Tab-separated table of C-alpha atoms and ligand atoms in Angstrom:
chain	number	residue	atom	x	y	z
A	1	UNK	CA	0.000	0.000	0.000
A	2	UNK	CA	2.639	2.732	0.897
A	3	UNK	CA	6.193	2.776	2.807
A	4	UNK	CA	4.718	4.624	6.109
A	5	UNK	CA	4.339	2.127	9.336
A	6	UNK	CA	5.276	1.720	12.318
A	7	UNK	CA	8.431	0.196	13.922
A	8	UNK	CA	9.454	0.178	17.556
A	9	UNK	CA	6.352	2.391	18.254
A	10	UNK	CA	7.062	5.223	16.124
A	11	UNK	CA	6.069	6.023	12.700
A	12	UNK	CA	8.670	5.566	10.069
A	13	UNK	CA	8.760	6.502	6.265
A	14	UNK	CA	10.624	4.510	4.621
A	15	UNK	CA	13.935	4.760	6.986
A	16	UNK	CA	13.305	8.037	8.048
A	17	UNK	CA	11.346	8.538	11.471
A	18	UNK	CA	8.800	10.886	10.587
A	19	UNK	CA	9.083	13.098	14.173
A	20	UNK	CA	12.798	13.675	13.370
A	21	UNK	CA	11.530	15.555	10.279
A	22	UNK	CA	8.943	17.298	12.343
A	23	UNK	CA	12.165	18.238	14.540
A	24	UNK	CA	13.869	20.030	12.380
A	25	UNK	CA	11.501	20.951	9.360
A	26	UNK	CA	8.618	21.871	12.023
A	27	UNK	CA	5.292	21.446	10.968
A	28	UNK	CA	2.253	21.445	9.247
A	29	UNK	CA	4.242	19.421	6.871
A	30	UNK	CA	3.801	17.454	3.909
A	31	UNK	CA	6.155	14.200	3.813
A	32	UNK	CA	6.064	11.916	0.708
A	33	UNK	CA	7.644	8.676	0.073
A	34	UNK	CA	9.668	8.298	-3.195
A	35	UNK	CA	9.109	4.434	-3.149
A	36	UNK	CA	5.568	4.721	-2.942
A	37	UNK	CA	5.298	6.881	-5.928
A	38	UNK	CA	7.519	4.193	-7.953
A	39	UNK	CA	5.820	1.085	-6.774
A	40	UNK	CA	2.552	3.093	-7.399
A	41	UNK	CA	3.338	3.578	-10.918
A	42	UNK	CA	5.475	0.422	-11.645
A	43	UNK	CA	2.627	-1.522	-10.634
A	44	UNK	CA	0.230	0.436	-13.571
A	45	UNK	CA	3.100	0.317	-16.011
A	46	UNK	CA	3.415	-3.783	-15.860
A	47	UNK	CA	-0.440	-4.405	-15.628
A	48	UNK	CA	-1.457	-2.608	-18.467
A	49	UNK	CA	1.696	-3.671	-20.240
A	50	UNK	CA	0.105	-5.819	-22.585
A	51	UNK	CA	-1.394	-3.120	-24.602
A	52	UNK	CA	1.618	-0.515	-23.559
A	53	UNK	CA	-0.080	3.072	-22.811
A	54	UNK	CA	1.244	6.364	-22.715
A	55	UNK	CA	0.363	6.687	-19.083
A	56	UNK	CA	-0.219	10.665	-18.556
A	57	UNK	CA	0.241	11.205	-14.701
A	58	UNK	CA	-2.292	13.907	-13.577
A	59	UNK	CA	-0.384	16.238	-12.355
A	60	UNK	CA	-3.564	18.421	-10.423
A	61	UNK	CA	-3.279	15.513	-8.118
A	62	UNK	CA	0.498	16.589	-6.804
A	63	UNK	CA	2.468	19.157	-9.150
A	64	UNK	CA	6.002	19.492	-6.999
A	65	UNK	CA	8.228	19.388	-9.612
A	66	UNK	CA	10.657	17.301	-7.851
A	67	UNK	CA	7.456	14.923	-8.339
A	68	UNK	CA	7.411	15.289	-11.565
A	69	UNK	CA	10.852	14.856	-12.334
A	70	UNK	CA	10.559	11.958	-10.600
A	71	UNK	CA	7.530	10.441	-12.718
A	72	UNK	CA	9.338	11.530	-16.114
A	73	UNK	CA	12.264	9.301	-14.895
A	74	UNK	CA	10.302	6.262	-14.942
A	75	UNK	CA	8.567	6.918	-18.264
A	76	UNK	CA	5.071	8.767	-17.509
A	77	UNK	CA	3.971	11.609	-19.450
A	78	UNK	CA	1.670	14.443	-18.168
A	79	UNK	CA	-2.072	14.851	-17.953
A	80	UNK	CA	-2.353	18.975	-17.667
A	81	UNK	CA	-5.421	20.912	-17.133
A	82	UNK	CA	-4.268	24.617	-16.987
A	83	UNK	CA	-1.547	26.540	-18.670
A	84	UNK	CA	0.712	26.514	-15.441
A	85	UNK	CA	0.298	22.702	-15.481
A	86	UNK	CA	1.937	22.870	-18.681
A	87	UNK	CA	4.844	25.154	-18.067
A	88	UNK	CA	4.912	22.378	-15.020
A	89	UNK	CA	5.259	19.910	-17.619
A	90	UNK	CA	8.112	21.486	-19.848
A	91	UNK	CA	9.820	22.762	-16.577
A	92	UNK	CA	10.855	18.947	-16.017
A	93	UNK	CA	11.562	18.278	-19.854
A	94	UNK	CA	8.188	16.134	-20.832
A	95	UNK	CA	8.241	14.949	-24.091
A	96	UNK	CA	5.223	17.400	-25.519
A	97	UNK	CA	4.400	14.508	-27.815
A	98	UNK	CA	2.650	12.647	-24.912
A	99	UNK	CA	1.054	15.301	-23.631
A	100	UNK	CA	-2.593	15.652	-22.954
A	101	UNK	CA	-4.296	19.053	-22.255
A	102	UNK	CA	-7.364	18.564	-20.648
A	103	UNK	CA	-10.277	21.376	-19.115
A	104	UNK	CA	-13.093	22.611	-20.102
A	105	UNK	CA	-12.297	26.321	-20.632
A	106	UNK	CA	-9.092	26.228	-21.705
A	107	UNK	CA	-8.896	30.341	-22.706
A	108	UNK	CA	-6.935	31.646	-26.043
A	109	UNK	CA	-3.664	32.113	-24.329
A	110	UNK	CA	-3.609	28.225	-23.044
A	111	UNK	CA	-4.554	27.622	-26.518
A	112	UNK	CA	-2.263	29.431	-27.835
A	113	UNK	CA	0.774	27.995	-25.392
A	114	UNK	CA	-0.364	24.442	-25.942
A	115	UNK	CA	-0.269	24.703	-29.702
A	116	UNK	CA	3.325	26.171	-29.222
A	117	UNK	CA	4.743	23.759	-27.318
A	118	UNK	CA	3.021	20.671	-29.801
A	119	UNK	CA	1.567	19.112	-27.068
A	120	UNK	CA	-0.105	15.030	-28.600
A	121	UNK	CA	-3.649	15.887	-27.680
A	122	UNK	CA	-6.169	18.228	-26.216
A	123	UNK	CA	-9.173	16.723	-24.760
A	124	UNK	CA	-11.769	18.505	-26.160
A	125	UNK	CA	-15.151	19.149	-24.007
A	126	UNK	CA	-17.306	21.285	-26.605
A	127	UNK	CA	-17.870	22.338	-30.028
A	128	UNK	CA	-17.514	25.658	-29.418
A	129	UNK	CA	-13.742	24.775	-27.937
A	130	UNK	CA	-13.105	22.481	-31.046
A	131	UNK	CA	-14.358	25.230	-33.562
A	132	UNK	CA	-11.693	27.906	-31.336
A	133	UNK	CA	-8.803	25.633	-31.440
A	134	UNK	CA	-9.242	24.689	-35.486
A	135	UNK	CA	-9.342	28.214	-35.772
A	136	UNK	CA	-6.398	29.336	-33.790
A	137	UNK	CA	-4.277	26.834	-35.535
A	138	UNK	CA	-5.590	28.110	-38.725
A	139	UNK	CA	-4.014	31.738	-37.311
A	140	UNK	CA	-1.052	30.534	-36.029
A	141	UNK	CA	-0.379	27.782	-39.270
A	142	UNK	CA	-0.347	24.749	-36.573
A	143	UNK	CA	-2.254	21.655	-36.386
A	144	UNK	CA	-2.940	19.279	-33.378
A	145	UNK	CA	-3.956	15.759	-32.055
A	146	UNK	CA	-7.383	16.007	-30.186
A	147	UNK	CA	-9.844	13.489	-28.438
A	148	UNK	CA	-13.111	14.240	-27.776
A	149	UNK	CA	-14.454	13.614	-23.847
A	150	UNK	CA	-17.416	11.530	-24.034
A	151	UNK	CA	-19.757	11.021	-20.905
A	152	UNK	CA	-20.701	7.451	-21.257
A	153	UNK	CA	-23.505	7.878	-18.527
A	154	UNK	CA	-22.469	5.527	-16.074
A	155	UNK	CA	-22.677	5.719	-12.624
A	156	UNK	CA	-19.403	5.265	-10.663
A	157	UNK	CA	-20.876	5.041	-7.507
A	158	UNK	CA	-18.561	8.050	-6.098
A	159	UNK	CA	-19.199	11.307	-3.949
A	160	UNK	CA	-21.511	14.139	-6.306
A	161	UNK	CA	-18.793	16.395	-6.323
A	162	UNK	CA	-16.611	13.867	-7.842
A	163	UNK	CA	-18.793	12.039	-10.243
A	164	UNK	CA	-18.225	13.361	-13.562
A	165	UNK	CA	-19.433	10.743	-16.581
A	166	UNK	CA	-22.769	10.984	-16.156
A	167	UNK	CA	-25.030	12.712	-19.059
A	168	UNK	CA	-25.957	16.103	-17.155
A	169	UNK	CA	-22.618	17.204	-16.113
A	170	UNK	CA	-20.535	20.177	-17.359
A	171	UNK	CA	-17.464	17.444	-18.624
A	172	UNK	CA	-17.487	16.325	-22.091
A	173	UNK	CA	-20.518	15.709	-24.879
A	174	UNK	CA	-23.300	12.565	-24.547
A	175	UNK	CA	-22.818	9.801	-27.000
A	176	UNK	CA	-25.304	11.196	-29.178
A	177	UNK	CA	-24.050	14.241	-29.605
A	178	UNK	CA	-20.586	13.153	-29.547
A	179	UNK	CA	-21.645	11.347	-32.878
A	180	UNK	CA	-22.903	14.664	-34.516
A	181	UNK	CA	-19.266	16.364	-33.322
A	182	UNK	CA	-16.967	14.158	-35.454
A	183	UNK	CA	-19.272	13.685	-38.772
A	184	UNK	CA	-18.508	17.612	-38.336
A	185	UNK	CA	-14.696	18.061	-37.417
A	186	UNK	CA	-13.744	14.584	-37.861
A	187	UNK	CA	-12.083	15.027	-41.120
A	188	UNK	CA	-10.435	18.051	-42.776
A	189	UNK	CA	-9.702	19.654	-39.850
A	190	UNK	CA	-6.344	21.100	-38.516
A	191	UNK	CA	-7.507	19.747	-35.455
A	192	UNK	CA	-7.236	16.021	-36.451
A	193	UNK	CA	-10.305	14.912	-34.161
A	194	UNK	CA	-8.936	10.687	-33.802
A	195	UNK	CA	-9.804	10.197	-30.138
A	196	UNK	CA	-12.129	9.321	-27.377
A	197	UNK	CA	-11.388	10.637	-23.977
A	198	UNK	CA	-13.375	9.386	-21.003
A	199	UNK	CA	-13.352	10.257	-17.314
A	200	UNK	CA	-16.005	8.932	-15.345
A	201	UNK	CA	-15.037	10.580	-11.594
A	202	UNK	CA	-12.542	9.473	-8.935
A	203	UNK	CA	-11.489	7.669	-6.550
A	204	UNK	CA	-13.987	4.323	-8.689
A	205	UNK	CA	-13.512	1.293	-6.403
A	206	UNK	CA	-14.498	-0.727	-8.838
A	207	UNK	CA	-13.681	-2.293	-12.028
A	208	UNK	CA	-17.203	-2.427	-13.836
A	209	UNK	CA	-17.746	1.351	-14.621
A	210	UNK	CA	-14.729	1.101	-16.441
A	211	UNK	CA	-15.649	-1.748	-18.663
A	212	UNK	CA	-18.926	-0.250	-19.601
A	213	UNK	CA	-17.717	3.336	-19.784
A	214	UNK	CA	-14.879	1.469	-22.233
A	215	UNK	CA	-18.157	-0.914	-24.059
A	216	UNK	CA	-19.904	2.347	-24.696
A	217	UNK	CA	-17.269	3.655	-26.181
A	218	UNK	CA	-15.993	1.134	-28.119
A	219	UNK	CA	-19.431	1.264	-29.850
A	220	UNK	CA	-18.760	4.689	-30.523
A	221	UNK	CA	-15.632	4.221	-32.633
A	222	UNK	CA	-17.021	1.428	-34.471
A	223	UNK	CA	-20.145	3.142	-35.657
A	224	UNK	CA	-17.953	6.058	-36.298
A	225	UNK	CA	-15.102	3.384	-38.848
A	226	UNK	CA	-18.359	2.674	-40.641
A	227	UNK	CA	-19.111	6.278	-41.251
A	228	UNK	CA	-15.319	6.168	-42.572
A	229	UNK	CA	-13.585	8.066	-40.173
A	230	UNK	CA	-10.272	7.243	-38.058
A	231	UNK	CA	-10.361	7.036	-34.725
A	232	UNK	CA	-7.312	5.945	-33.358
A	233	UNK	CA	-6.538	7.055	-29.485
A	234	UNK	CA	-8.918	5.918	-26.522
A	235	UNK	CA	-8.035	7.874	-22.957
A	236	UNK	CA	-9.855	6.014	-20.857
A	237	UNK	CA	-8.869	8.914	-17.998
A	238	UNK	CA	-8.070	8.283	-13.937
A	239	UNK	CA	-9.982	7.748	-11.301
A	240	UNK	CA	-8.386	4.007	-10.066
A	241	UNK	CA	-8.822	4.220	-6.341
A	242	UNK	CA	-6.237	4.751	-3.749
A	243	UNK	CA	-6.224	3.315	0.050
A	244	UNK	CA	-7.746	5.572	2.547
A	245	UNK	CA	-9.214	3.145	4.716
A	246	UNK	CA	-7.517	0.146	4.012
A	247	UNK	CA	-7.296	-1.772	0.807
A	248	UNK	CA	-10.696	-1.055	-0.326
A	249	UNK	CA	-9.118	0.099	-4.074
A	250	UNK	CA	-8.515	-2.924	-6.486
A	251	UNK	CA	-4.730	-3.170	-7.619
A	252	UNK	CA	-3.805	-1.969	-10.662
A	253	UNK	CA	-4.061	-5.640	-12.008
A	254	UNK	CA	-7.637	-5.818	-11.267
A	255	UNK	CA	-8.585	-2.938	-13.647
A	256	UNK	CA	-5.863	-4.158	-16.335
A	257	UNK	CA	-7.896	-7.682	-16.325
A	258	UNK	CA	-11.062	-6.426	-16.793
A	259	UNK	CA	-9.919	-3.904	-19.527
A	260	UNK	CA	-7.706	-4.967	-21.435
A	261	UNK	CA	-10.455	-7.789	-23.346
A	262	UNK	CA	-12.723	-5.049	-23.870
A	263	UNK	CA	-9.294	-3.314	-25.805
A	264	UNK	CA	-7.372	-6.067	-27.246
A	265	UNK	CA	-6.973	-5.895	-30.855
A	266	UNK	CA	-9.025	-2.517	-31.139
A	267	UNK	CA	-6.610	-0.950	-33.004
A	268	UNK	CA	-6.345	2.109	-30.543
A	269	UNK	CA	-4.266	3.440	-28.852
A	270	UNK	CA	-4.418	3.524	-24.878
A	271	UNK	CA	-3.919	6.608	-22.731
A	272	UNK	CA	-4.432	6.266	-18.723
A	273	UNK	CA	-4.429	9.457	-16.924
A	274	UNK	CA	-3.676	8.322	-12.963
A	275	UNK	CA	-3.495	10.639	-10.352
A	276	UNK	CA	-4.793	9.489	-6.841
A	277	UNK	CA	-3.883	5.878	-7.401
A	278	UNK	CA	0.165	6.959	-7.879
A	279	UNK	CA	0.308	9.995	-5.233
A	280	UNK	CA	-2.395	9.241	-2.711
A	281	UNK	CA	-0.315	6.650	-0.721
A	282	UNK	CA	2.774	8.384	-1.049
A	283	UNK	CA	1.910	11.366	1.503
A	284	UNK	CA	1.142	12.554	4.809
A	285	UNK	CA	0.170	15.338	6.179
A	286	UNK	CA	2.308	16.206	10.057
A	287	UNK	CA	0.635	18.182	12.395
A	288	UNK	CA	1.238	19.038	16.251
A	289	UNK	CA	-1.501	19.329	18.753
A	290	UNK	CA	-1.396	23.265	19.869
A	291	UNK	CA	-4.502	22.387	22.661
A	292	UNK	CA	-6.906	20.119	23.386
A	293	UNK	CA	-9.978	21.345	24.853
A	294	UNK	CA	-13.592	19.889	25.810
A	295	UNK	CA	-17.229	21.578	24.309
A	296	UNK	CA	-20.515	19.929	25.653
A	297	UNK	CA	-19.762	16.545	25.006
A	298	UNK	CA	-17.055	16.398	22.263
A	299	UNK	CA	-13.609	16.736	22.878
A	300	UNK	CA	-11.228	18.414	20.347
A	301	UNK	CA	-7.439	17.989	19.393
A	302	UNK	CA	-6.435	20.992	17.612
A	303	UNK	CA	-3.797	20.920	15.358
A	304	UNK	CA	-1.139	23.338	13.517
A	305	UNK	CA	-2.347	21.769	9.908
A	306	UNK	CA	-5.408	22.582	8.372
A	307	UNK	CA	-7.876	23.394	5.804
A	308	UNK	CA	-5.461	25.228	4.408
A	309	UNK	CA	-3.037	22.305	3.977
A	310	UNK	CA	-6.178	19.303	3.365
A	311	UNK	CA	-9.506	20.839	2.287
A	312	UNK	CA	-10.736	17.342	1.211
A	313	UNK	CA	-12.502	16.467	4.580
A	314	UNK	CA	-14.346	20.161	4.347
A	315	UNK	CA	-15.182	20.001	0.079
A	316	UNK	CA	-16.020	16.178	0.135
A	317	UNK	CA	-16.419	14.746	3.788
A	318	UNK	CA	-13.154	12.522	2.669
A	319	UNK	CA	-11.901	10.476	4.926
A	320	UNK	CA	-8.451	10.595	6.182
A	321	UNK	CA	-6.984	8.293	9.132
A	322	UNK	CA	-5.006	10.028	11.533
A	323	UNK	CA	-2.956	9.006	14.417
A	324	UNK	CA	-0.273	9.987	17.027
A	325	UNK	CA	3.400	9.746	15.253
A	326	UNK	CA	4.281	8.202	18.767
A	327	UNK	CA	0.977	6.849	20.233
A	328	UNK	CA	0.641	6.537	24.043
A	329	UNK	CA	1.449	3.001	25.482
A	330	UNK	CA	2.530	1.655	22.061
A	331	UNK	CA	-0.737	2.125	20.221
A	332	UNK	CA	0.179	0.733	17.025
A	333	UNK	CA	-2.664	1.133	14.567
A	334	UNK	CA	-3.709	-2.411	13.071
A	335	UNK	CA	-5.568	-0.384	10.307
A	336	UNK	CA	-6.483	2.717	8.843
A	337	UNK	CA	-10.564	1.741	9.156
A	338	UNK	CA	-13.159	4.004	9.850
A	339	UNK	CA	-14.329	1.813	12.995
A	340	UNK	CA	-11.018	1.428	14.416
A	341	UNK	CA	-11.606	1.437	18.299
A	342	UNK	CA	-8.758	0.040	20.493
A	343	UNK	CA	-9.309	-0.298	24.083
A	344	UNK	CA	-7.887	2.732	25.600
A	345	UNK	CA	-8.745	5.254	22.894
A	346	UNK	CA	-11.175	8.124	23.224
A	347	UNK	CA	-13.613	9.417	21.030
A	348	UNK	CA	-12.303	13.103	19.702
A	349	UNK	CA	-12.168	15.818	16.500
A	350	UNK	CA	-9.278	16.766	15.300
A	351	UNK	CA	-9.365	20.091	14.091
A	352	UNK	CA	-7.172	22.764	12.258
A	353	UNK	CA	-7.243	26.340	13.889
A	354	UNK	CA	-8.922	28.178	10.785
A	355	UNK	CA	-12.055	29.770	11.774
A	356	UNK	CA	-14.262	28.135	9.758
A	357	UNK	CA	-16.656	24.931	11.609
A	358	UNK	CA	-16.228	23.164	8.497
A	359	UNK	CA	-12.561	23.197	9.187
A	360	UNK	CA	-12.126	19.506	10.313
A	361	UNK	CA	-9.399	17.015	9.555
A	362	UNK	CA	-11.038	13.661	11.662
A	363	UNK	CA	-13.800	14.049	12.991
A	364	UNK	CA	-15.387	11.195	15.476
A	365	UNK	CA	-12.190	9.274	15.929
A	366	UNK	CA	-11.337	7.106	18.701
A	367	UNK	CA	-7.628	7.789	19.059
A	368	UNK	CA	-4.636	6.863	22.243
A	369	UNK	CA	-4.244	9.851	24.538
A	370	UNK	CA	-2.902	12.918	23.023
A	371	UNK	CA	-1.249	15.862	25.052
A	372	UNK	CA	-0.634	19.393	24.206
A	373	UNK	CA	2.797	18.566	21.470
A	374	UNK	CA	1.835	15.515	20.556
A	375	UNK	CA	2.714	14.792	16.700
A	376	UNK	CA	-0.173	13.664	14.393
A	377	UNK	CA	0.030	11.899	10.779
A	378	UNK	CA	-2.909	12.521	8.535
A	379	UNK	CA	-2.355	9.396	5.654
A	380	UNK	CA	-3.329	9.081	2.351
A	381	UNK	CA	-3.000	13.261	1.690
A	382	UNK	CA	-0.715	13.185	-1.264
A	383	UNK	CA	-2.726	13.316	-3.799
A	384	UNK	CA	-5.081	16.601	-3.668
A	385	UNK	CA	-3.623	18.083	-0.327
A	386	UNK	CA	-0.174	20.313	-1.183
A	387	UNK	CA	-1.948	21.244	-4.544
A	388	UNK	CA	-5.224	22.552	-2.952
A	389	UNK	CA	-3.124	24.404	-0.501
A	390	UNK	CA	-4.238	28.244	0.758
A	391	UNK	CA	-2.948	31.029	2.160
A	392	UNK	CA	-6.557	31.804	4.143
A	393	UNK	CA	-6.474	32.631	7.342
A	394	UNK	CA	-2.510	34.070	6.104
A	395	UNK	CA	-1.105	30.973	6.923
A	396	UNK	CA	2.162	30.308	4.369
A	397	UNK	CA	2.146	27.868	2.799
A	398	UNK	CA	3.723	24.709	3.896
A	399	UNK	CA	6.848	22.388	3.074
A	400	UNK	CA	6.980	19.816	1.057
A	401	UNK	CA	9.140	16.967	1.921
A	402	UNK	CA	10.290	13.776	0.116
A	403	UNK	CA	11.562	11.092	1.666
A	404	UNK	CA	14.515	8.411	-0.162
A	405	UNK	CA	15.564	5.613	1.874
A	406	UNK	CA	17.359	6.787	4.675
A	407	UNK	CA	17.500	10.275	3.653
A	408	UNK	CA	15.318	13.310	3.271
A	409	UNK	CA	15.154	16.622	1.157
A	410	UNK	CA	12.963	19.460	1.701
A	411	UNK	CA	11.630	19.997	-1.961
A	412	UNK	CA	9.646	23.256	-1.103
A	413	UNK	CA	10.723	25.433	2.025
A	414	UNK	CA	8.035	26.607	4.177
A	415	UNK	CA	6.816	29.925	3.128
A	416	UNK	CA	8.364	33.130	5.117
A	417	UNK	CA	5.682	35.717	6.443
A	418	UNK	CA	7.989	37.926	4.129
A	419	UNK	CA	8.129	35.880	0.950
A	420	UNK	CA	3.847	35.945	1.584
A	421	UNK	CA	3.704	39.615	1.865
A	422	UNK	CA	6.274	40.361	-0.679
A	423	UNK	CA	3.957	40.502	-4.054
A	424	UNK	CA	1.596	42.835	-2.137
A	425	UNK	CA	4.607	45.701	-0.664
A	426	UNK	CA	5.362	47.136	-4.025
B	501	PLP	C1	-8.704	14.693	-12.054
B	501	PLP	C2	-8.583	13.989	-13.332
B	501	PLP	C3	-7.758	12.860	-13.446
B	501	PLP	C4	-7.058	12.250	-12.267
B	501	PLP	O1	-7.971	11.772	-11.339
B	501	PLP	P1	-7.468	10.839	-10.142
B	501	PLP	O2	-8.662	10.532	-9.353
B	501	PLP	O3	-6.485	11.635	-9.364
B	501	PLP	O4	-6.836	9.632	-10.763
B	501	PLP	C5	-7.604	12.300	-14.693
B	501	PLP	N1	-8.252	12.804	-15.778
B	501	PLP	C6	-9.059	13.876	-15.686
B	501	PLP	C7	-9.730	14.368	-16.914
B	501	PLP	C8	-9.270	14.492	-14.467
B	501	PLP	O5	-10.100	15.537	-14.380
């Protein structure tokens, strides 16, 4: 699952003990294990192997370029979504090739850069976006790969706010009209229209809504060969689950083998777009209790992280286990469960220090005795915790750490009160 346990009481990343980090880097903190992010993406490399995809990290999940770098060196590419995603993307030397540019309002100037740099494809989301990028590589003498997002209406059984295949949604174009959009711009075009891009939400814990988003799809391109036109790329998107809880996402594997019939011998070629399932594992959020403090019947930890560093439990009521670094008479956590209640634990919220109610990290956890100082790990926060990062409340912004083995580097600093102020003095 990830490279964070705990050994001799203590919780360890990799070979580094996470509160010697907090000792010296302070905290909030972000830590992130290197190995996780390999074994993470090794593991999607060889199960899809068979049909060998261009596997386009997303880099909204975690952008640190030291990240990046990192995926580039084992052979991902770059799902980008915003024109700073992309100068992301070059910053670390991605082959523009294998590029995808995703979003649905990308404006003229992302246009404009994307068509520069030759990135492979954009994934288009409307006709009015396919008619503005045919006609700003008609200005600027360019042409480009696209694929067109199609919302194969299926239900993937994830949170509203994360569900995004489904027919009424502002992602992509239904099937039907999907069909209408490439009789029109799917020859002749300098936009050479050739794929189908699907993204049905995130985290899916299951396999199925993939093989029927993929069936629906496939339908697509073959009634669209008999109407004589090429299609050529399928992005089937992100979305494989990560482990918050406990090992409730199916491995890699498990979506390869129910896939990869559906693709065999298609004639198409496969794009993947994994965020969560590569970076989710491979962080945690360190925090230090400030106070604890009882109202009415609740008790509350509060903590030096917050909304600010993890909005995920305030947007989506996501669930993130938390626990003491160094739990109180060797509390070793047998799993990261929702229902985990050892004897000796005590029902409590952890909280950030924003003021805002919603700002909660764990609620209703039953967790070993924590006094004022006491270290906290919140798991499972690197995908969608640095990157959603705020300054509210003026709280800098907070470092980013990657563990190696036995060693450490500190790939963002903490933010300075001046360094936050300093845009604002001139
Ligand atoms: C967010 C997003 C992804 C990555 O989602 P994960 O859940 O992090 O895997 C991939 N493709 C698109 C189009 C997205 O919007």
């Amino acid at each position: 699952m990830d490279h964070f346990g705990y050994r001799a009481g203590e919780l360890i990343c990799e070979d580094v003990a996470v509160a010697a980090i907090a000792e010296r880097e302070g905290t909030p903190a972000y830590v992130y294990s290197t190995q996780t992010f390999v074994d993470h993406f090794d593991r999607l490399r060889a199960a899809f192997a068979e049909l060998n995809p261009i596997i386009c990290y997303s880099i909204k999940s975690c952008h640190n370029l030291h990240i990046l770098r990192l995926m580039r060196s084992l052979g991902a590419s770059f799902d980008v979504v915003s024109g700073g995603e992309l100068v992301r993307a070059l910053e670390v030397g991605a082959d523009a090739s294998r590029i995808v540019f995703a979003g649905v309002g990308k404006t003229d100037d992302e246009i404009r850069m994307a068509l520069g740099a030759r990135v492979g494809w954009f994934n288009v989301e409307s006709e009015q976006e396919l008619e503005r990028i045919d006609q700003l590589c008609e200005l600027s003498n360019a042409s480009t790969g696209a694929a067109l997002r199609v919302n194969p209406d299926v239900d993937p059984h994830t949170h509203r706010y994360t569900t995004t295949g489904k027919r009424e949604t502002k992602f992509g174009v239904d099937v039907d009209r999907a069909r209408r959009v490439f009789r029109e711009f799917g020859r002749d075009r300098r936009v050479r229209l050739t794929g189908i891009h699907l993204h049905i939400g995130s985290p899916v814990n299951r396999v199925e809504p993939y093989v029927e988003a993929v069936t629906r799809a496939l339908q697509l391109v073959e009634s669209l060969r008999v109407d004589g036109l090429t299609i050529d790329t399928l992005n089937i998107g992100g979305g494989f689950g990560a482990h918050y809880e406990g090992a409730e996402a199916p491995a890699a594997q498990a979506y390869a083998e129910a896939v990869i019939p559906v693709l065999r011998a298609r004639g198409l070629q496969l794009i993947l777009e994994p965020g969560r399932s590569i970076s989710a594992n491979a962080g945690i959020l360190l925090a230090r209790t400030i106070f604890t403090k009882r109202g009415g019947d609740k008790t509350f930890v509060i903590v030096d992280a917050a909304m600010t560093e993890l909005i995920r439990p305030a947007l989506y009521e996501a669930y993130h286990f938390a626990w003491p670094v160094k739990p109180a008479n060797g509390m070793v956590p047998p799993h990261r469960g929702r229902d985990l209640k050892l004897d000796g634990t005590s029902l409590v919220d952890v909280v950030g220090p924003v003021c805002e109610s919603a700002d909660l990290l764990a609620p209703n956890r039953w967790l070993p005795p924590i006094q004022r100082g006491d270290l906290l790990a919140i798991f499972s926060t690197g995908a969608y915790g640095s990157v959603m990062g705020s300054r509210y409340n003026s709280r800098p912004l907070a470092p980013e750490i990657l563990v190696d083995g036995g060693d450490y580097r500190v790939i963002r600093p903490r933010e300075s009160y001046d360094q936050m102020l300093a845009a604002e003095r001139s």
